Short mmCIF file of C-alpha atoms and ligand atoms in Angstrom, two decimals:
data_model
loop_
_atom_site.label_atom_id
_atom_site.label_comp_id
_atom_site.label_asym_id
_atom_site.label_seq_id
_atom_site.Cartn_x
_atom_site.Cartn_y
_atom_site.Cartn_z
CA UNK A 1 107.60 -71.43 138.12
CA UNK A 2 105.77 -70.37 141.45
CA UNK A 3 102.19 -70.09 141.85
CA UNK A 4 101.04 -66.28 141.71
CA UNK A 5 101.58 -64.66 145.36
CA UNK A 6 100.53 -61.00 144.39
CA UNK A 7 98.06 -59.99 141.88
CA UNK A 8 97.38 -56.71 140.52
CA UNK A 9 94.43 -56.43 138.04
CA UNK A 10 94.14 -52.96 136.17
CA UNK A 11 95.13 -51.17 139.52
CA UNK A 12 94.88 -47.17 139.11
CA UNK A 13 96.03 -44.56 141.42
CA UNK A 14 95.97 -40.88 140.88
CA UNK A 15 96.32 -38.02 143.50
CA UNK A 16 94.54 -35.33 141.99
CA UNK A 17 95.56 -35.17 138.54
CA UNK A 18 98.38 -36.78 138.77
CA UNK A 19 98.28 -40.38 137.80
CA UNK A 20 100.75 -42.68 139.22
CA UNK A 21 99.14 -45.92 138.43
CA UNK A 22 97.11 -46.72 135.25
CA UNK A 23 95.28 -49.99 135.00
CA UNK A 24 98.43 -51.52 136.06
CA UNK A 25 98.82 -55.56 136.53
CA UNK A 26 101.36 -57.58 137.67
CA UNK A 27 101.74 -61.27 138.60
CA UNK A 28 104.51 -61.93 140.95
CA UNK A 29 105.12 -65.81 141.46
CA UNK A 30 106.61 -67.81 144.95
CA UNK A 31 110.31 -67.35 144.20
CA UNK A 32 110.38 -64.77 141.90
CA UNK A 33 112.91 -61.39 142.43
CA UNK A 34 111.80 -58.18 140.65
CA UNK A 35 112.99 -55.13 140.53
CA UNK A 36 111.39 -51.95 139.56
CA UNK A 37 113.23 -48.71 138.15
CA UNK A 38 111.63 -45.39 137.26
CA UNK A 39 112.22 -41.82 137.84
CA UNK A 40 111.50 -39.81 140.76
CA UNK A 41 107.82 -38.92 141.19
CA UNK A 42 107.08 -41.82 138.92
CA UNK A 43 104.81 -43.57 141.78
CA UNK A 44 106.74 -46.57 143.36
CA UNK A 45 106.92 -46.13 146.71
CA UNK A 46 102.82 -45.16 146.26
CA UNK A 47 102.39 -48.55 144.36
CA UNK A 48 103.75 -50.32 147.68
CA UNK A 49 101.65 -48.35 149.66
CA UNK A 50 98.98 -49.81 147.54
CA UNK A 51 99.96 -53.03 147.65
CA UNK A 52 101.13 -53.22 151.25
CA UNK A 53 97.21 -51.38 152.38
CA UNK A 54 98.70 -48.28 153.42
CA UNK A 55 96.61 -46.58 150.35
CA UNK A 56 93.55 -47.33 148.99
CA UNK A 57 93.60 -47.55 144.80
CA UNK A 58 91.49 -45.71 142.93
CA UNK A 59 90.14 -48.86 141.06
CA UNK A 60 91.55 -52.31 140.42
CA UNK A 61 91.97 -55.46 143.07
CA UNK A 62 94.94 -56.61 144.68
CA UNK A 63 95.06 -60.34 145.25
CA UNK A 64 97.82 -62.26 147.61
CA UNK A 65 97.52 -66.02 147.55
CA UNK A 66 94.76 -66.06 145.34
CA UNK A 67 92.94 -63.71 147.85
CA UNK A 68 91.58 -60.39 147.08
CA UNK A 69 92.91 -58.05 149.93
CA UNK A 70 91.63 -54.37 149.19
CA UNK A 71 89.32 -54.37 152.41
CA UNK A 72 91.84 -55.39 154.35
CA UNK A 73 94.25 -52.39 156.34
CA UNK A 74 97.90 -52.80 156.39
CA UNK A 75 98.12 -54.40 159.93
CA UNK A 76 96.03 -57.90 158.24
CA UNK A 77 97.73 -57.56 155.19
CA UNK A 78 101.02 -57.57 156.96
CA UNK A 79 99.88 -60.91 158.71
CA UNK A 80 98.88 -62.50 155.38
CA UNK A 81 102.42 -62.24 154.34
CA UNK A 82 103.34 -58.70 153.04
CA UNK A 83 106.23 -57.03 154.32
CA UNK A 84 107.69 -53.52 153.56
CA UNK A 85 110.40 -50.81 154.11
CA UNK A 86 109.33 -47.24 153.80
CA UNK A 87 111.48 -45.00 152.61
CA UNK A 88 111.39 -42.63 155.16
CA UNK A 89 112.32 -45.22 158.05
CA UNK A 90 109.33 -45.34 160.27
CA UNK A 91 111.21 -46.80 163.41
CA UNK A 92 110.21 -45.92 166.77
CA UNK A 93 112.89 -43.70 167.21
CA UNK A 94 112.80 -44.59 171.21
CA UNK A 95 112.90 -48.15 171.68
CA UNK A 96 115.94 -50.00 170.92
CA UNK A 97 117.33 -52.08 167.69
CA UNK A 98 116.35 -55.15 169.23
CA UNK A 99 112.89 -53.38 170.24
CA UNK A 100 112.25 -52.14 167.40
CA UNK A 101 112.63 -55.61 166.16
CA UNK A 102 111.26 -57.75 168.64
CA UNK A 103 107.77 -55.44 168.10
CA UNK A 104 107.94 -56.72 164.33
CA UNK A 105 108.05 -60.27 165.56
CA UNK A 106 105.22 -59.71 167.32
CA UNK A 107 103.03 -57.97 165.53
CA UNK A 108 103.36 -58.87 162.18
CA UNK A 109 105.31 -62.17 162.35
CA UNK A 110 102.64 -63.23 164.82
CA UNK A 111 105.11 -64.63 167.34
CA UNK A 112 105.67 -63.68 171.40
CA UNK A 113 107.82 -64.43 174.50
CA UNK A 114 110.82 -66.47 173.52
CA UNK A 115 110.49 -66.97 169.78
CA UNK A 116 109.83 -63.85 169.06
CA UNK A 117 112.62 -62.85 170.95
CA UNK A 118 114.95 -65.42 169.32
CA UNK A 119 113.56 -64.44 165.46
CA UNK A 120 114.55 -61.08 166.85
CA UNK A 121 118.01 -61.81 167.86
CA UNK A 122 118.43 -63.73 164.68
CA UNK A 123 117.33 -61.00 162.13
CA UNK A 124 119.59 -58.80 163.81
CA UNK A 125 122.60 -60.83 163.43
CA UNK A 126 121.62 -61.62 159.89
CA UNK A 127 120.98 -57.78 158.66
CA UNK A 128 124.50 -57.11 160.71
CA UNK A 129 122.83 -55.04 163.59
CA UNK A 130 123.78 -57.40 166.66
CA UNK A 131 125.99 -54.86 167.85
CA UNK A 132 123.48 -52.02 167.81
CA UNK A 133 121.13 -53.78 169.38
CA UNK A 134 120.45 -52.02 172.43
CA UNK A 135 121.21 -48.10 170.89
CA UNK A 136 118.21 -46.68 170.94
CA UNK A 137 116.80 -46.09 167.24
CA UNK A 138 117.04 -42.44 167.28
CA UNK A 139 121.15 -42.64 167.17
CA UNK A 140 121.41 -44.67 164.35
CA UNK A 141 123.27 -43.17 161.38
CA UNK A 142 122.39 -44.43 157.69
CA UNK A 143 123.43 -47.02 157.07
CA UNK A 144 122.19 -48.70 160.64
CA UNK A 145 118.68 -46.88 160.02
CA UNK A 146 118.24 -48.75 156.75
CA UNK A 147 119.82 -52.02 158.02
CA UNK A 148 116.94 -51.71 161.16
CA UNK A 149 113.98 -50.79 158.22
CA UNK A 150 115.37 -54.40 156.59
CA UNK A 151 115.40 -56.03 160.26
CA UNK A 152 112.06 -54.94 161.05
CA UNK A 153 110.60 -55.68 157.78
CA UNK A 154 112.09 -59.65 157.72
CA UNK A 155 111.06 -59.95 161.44
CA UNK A 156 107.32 -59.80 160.26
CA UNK A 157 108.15 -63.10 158.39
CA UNK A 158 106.52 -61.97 154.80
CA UNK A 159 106.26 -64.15 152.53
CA UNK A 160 106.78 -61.30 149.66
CA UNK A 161 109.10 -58.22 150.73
CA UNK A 162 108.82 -54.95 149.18
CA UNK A 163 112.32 -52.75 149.50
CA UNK A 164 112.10 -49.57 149.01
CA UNK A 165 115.50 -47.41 147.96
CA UNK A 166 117.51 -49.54 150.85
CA UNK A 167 120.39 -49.45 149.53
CA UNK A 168 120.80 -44.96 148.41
CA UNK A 169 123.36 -43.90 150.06
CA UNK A 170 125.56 -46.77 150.79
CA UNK A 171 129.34 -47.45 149.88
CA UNK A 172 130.27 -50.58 147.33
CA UNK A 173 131.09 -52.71 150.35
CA UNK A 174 127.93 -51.94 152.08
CA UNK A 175 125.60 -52.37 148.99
CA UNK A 176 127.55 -56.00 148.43
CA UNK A 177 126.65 -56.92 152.22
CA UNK A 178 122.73 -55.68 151.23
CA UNK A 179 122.66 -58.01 148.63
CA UNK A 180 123.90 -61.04 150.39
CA UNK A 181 121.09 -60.18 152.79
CA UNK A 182 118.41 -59.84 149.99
CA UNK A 183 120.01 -63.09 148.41
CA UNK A 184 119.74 -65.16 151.90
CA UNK A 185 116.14 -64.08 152.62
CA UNK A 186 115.63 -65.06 149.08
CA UNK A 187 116.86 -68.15 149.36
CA UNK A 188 114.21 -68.77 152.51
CA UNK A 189 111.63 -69.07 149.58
CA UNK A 190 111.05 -65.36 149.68
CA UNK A 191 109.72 -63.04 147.26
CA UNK A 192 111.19 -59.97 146.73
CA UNK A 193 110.14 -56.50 145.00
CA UNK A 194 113.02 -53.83 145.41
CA UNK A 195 112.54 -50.40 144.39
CA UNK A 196 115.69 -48.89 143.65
CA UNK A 197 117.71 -46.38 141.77
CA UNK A 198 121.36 -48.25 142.71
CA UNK A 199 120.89 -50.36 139.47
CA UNK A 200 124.19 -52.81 140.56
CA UNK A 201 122.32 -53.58 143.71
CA UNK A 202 119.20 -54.25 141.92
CA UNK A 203 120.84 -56.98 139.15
CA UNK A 204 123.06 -58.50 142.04
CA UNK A 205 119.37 -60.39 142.91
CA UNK A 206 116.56 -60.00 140.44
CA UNK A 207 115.92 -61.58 137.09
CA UNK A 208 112.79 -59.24 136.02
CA UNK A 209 112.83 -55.89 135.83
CA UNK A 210 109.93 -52.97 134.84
CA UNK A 211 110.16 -49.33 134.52
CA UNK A 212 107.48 -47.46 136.16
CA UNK A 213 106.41 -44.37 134.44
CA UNK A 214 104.16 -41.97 133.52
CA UNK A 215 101.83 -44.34 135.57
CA UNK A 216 102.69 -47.33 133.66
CA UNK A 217 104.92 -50.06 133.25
CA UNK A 218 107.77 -50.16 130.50
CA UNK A 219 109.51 -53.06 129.52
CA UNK A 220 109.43 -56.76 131.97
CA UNK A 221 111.91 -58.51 131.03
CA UNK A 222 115.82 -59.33 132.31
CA UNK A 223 117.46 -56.51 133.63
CA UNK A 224 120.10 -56.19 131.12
CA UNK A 225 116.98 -56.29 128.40
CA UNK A 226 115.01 -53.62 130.29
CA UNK A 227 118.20 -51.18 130.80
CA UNK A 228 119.10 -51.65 127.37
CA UNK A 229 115.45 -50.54 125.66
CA UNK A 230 115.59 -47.11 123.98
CA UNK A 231 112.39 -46.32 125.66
CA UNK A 232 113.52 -46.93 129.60
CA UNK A 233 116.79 -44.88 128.59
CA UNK A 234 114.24 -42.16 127.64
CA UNK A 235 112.91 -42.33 131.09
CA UNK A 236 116.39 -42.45 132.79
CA UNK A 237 118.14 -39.62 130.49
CA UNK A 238 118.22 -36.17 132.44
CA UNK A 239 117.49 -38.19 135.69
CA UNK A 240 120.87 -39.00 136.80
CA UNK A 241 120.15 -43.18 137.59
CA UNK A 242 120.65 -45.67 135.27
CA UNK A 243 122.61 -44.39 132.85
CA UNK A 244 126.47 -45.93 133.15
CA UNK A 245 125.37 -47.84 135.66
CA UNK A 246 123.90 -50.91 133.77
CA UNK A 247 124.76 -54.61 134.09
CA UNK A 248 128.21 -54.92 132.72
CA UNK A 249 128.98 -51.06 133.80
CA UNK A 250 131.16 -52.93 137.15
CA UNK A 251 130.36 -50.70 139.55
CA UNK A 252 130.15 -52.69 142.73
CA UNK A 253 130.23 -55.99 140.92
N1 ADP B 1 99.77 -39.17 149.94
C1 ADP B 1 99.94 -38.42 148.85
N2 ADP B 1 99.11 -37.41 148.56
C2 ADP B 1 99.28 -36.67 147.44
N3 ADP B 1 100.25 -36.87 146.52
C3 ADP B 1 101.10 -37.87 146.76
C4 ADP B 1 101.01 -38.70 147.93
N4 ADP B 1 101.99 -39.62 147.88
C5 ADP B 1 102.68 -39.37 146.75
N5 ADP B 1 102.15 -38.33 146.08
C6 ADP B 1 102.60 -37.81 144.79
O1 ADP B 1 102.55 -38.90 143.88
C7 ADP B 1 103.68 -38.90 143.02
C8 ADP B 1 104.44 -40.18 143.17
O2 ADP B 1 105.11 -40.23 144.42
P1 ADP B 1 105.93 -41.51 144.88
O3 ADP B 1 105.03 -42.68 144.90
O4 ADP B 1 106.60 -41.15 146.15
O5 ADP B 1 106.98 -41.67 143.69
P2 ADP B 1 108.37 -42.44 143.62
O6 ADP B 1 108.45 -43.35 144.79
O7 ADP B 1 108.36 -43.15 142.32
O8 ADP B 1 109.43 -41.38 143.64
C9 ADP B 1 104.48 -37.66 143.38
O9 ADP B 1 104.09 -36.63 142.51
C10 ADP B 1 104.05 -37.38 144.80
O10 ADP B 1 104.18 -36.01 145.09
MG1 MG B 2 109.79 -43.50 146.30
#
């Protein structure tokens, strides 16, 4: 077991009245892969934004590496070690791939001139983007725009990565590729949170799963013994995700 890389102790977040975290915490360990499920609206891609310093929490600390980080914005945090996708890619639509990539070197993964050049060249071959590399960002379709939100977020060199939905969208063959990409940055010692409703991407590289819902977390456990609680099915029914699409379903497998 790891030691604890991000901490979250009784972290709330509400907009308004609606509450999207309540007095949520979470250890996640050096090594660990966990996913996290939950219907739309449920407050996952604002619990990154949390985590990553893009939003302030209502109440509650955030610790990475032992270190509380709540005063720090999402440009330090990013530094420290905490890399993202958004879910609306937030490339700049006109620089290039490799641009768009090389700036993510730079400014989060700290590096300039020729390594930052070379981690650029070599995130791009790794997330499968070599050959886009000089179209600018703008005239990428997809699947290309949610390779370049992977490349971008791996070229900051995090030591924990946060997806975010990177794989909606894609065919079996493409989601099989994402996960071979997941698995290899995994196997660089990274931790990895993925947000996702494409459950066989999900258990084709964690081995914890929660449900987020209601502002609160249902079930940590394996995958197949999260997906399998009455209570998470609750949460799924009527949604559309999850259900048939479970460990075991073969979709994708
Ligand atoms: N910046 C914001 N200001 C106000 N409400 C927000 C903001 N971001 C998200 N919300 C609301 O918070 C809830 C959770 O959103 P989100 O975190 O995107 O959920 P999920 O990623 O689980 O689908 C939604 O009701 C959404 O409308
Ligand atoms: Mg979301």
């Amino acid at each position: 077991m790891g030691a604890p890389l991000l901490e979250l102790d009784r972290v709330s977040k509400r907009f308004g009245s609606v509450v999207v975290a309540e007095s949520l915490s979470l250890t996640v360990r050096t090594g660990d892969a966990l996913g996290i499920v939950g219907p739309n609206g449920a407050g996952k891609s604002s619990l990154f934004s949390v985590i990553s310093g893009d939003l302030a929490p209502n109440s509650g600390e955030v610790r990475f590496d032992g270190r509380p980080v709540n005063a720090l914005g999402a440009a330090a945090r990013c530094r420290l070690g905490i890399g993202r996708t958004y879910q609306v890619p937030r490339s700049f639509e006109h620089m290039t791939v490799f641009e768009n990539v090389l700036v993510a070197a730079g400014r989060g993964g700290g590096l300039a001139g020729r390594p930052a050049a070379e981690l650029a060249a070599a995130v791009l071959e790794q997330t499968g983007l070599r050959v886009e590399a000089n179209r600018p960002a703008a005239r990428l379709g997809l699947l290309q725009r949610k390779r370049l939100e992977l490349a971008r977020a791996i070229a900051t060199r995090p030591r924990l990565l946060m997806l975010d939905e990177v794989a909606a969208g894609l065919t079996d063959p493409e989601v099989r590729q994402l996960i071979e990409v997941v698995n290899g940055v995994r196997r660089e010692g990274v931790a990895v949170i993925w947000v996702e409703h494409v459950v066989r991407a999900l258990v084709g590289v964690v081995d914890r799963l929660i449900c987020l819902a209601g502002g609160r977390f249902i079930g940590d456990g394996s995958p197949a013994e999260v997906l399998a609680s009455p209570e998470v099915k609750e949460v799924f029914l009527g949604t559309g995700y999850g259900v048939g699409d479970t460990p075991g379903g073969g979709a994708g497998r």
